Amino acid sequence: MILNPATVLNPVFNTLDGLIENDGVYLYLVFVWLALLAIGWIFSGGLRKRMKGNSKTVIPGIIFTMQPPMQSPPPIIGIEVDQTWNGDDETMDEP
């Protein structure tokens, strides 16, 4: 069994080709009149009349939020400073 879409739909395409070849002008006129009727129905409020029963409107959306960058806590520096020793080999006792 061949399930290739081109092979399965080939009879449908051949039928549509023959229909358009023989009656294409009439099909075009029917579609134009149907489109005009649909546009008139929409402008007369046809869609609003059908939607009156459903008063809830759901609008899907995407919300972007800005978050501050991840901040690390300040480093804890545990340095004990000896006040009696100076880098110049001088002590604090001398005036």
Short mmCIF file of C-alpha atoms in Angstrom, two decimals:
data_model
loop_
_atom_site.label_atom_id
_atom_site.label_comp_id
_atom_site.label_asym_id
_atom_site.label_seq_id
_atom_site.Cartn_x
_atom_site.Cartn_y
_atom_site.Cartn_z
CA MET A 1 0.00 0.00 0.00
CA ILE A 2 1.44 3.35 -1.06
CA LEU A 3 0.70 6.20 1.36
CA ASN A 4 2.54 8.93 -0.48
CA PRO A 5 0.41 12.09 -0.20
CA ALA A 6 0.93 12.96 -3.86
CA THR A 7 -0.34 9.53 -4.91
CA VAL A 8 -3.29 9.50 -2.50
CA LEU A 9 -4.46 13.02 -3.41
CA ASN A 10 -3.80 12.69 -7.14
CA PRO A 11 -7.49 11.84 -7.98
CA VAL A 12 -8.66 14.87 -5.99
CA PHE A 13 -6.26 17.16 -7.84
CA ASN A 14 -7.29 15.71 -11.22
CA THR A 15 -10.98 16.30 -10.39
CA LEU A 16 -10.32 19.90 -9.33
CA ASP A 17 -8.25 20.53 -12.48
CA GLY A 18 -11.06 19.23 -14.68
CA LEU A 19 -13.69 21.26 -12.79
CA ILE A 20 -11.66 24.47 -13.11
CA GLU A 21 -10.93 23.78 -16.76
CA ASN A 22 -14.59 23.25 -17.65
CA ASP A 23 -16.44 25.57 -15.26
CA GLY A 24 -13.78 27.95 -13.92
CA VAL A 25 -15.61 31.14 -14.89
CA TYR A 26 -18.79 30.07 -13.11
CA LEU A 27 -16.87 29.02 -9.99
CA TYR A 28 -15.16 32.42 -9.95
CA LEU A 29 -18.50 34.24 -10.16
CA VAL A 30 -19.99 32.12 -7.35
CA PHE A 31 -16.99 32.81 -5.07
CA VAL A 32 -17.11 36.55 -5.79
CA TRP A 33 -20.81 36.76 -4.90
CA LEU A 34 -20.31 34.65 -1.78
CA ALA A 35 -17.45 36.94 -0.71
CA LEU A 36 -19.63 40.04 -1.20
CA LEU A 37 -22.43 38.47 0.83
CA ALA A 38 -20.00 37.53 3.60
CA ILE A 39 -18.56 41.06 3.72
CA GLY A 40 -22.07 42.54 3.90
CA TRP A 41 -23.03 40.13 6.67
CA ILE A 42 -19.92 41.07 8.67
CA PHE A 43 -20.54 44.82 8.25
CA SER A 44 -24.16 44.43 9.34
CA GLY A 45 -22.98 43.00 12.66
CA GLY A 46 -23.29 39.31 11.93
CA LEU A 47 -20.27 38.41 14.02
CA ARG A 48 -21.37 40.53 16.98
CA LYS A 49 -24.82 38.94 17.06
CA ARG A 50 -23.30 35.49 17.38
CA MET A 51 -20.84 36.46 20.11
CA LYS A 52 -23.37 38.04 22.53
CA GLY A 53 -23.81 34.81 24.49
CA ASN A 54 -20.11 34.59 25.27
CA SER A 55 -19.23 37.69 27.27
CA LYS A 56 -15.84 36.51 28.47
CA THR A 57 -12.88 37.48 26.38
CA VAL A 58 -9.58 35.73 26.84
CA ILE A 59 -6.56 37.53 25.47
CA PRO A 60 -3.38 35.49 25.68
CA GLY A 61 -0.26 37.51 26.24
CA ILE A 62 3.35 37.34 27.21
CA ILE A 63 4.52 39.43 30.14
CA PHE A 64 8.15 40.46 30.32
CA THR A 65 9.48 41.44 33.72
CA MET A 66 12.83 42.94 34.47
CA GLN A 67 14.65 41.39 37.39
CA PRO A 68 17.79 42.88 38.90
CA PRO A 69 20.90 40.87 38.17
CA MET A 70 21.90 38.35 40.76
CA GLN A 71 24.06 40.15 43.29
CA SER A 72 26.47 38.30 45.48
CA PRO A 73 26.75 39.44 49.07
CA PRO A 74 29.69 41.70 49.87
CA PRO A 75 32.84 39.76 50.69
CA ILE A 76 33.69 39.35 54.33
CA ILE A 77 37.29 40.36 54.86
CA GLY A 78 38.68 39.25 58.18
CA ILE A 79 42.01 41.08 58.40
CA GLU A 80 43.31 41.93 61.80
CA VAL A 81 45.44 45.05 61.79
CA ASP A 82 48.19 45.35 64.34
CA GLN A 83 48.22 48.99 65.41
CA THR A 84 51.59 48.73 67.10
CA TRP A 85 53.54 47.97 63.95
CA ASN A 86 53.99 50.38 61.07
CA GLY A 87 55.49 49.51 57.69
CA ASP A 88 58.35 51.99 58.27
CA ASP A 89 59.65 50.12 61.32
CA GLU A 90 58.33 52.81 63.60
CA THR A 91 56.24 52.07 66.63
CA MET A 92 53.20 53.93 67.83
CA ASP A 93 54.82 54.64 71.21
CA GLU A 94 57.22 57.18 69.78
CA PRO A 95 55.94 60.74 69.50
#
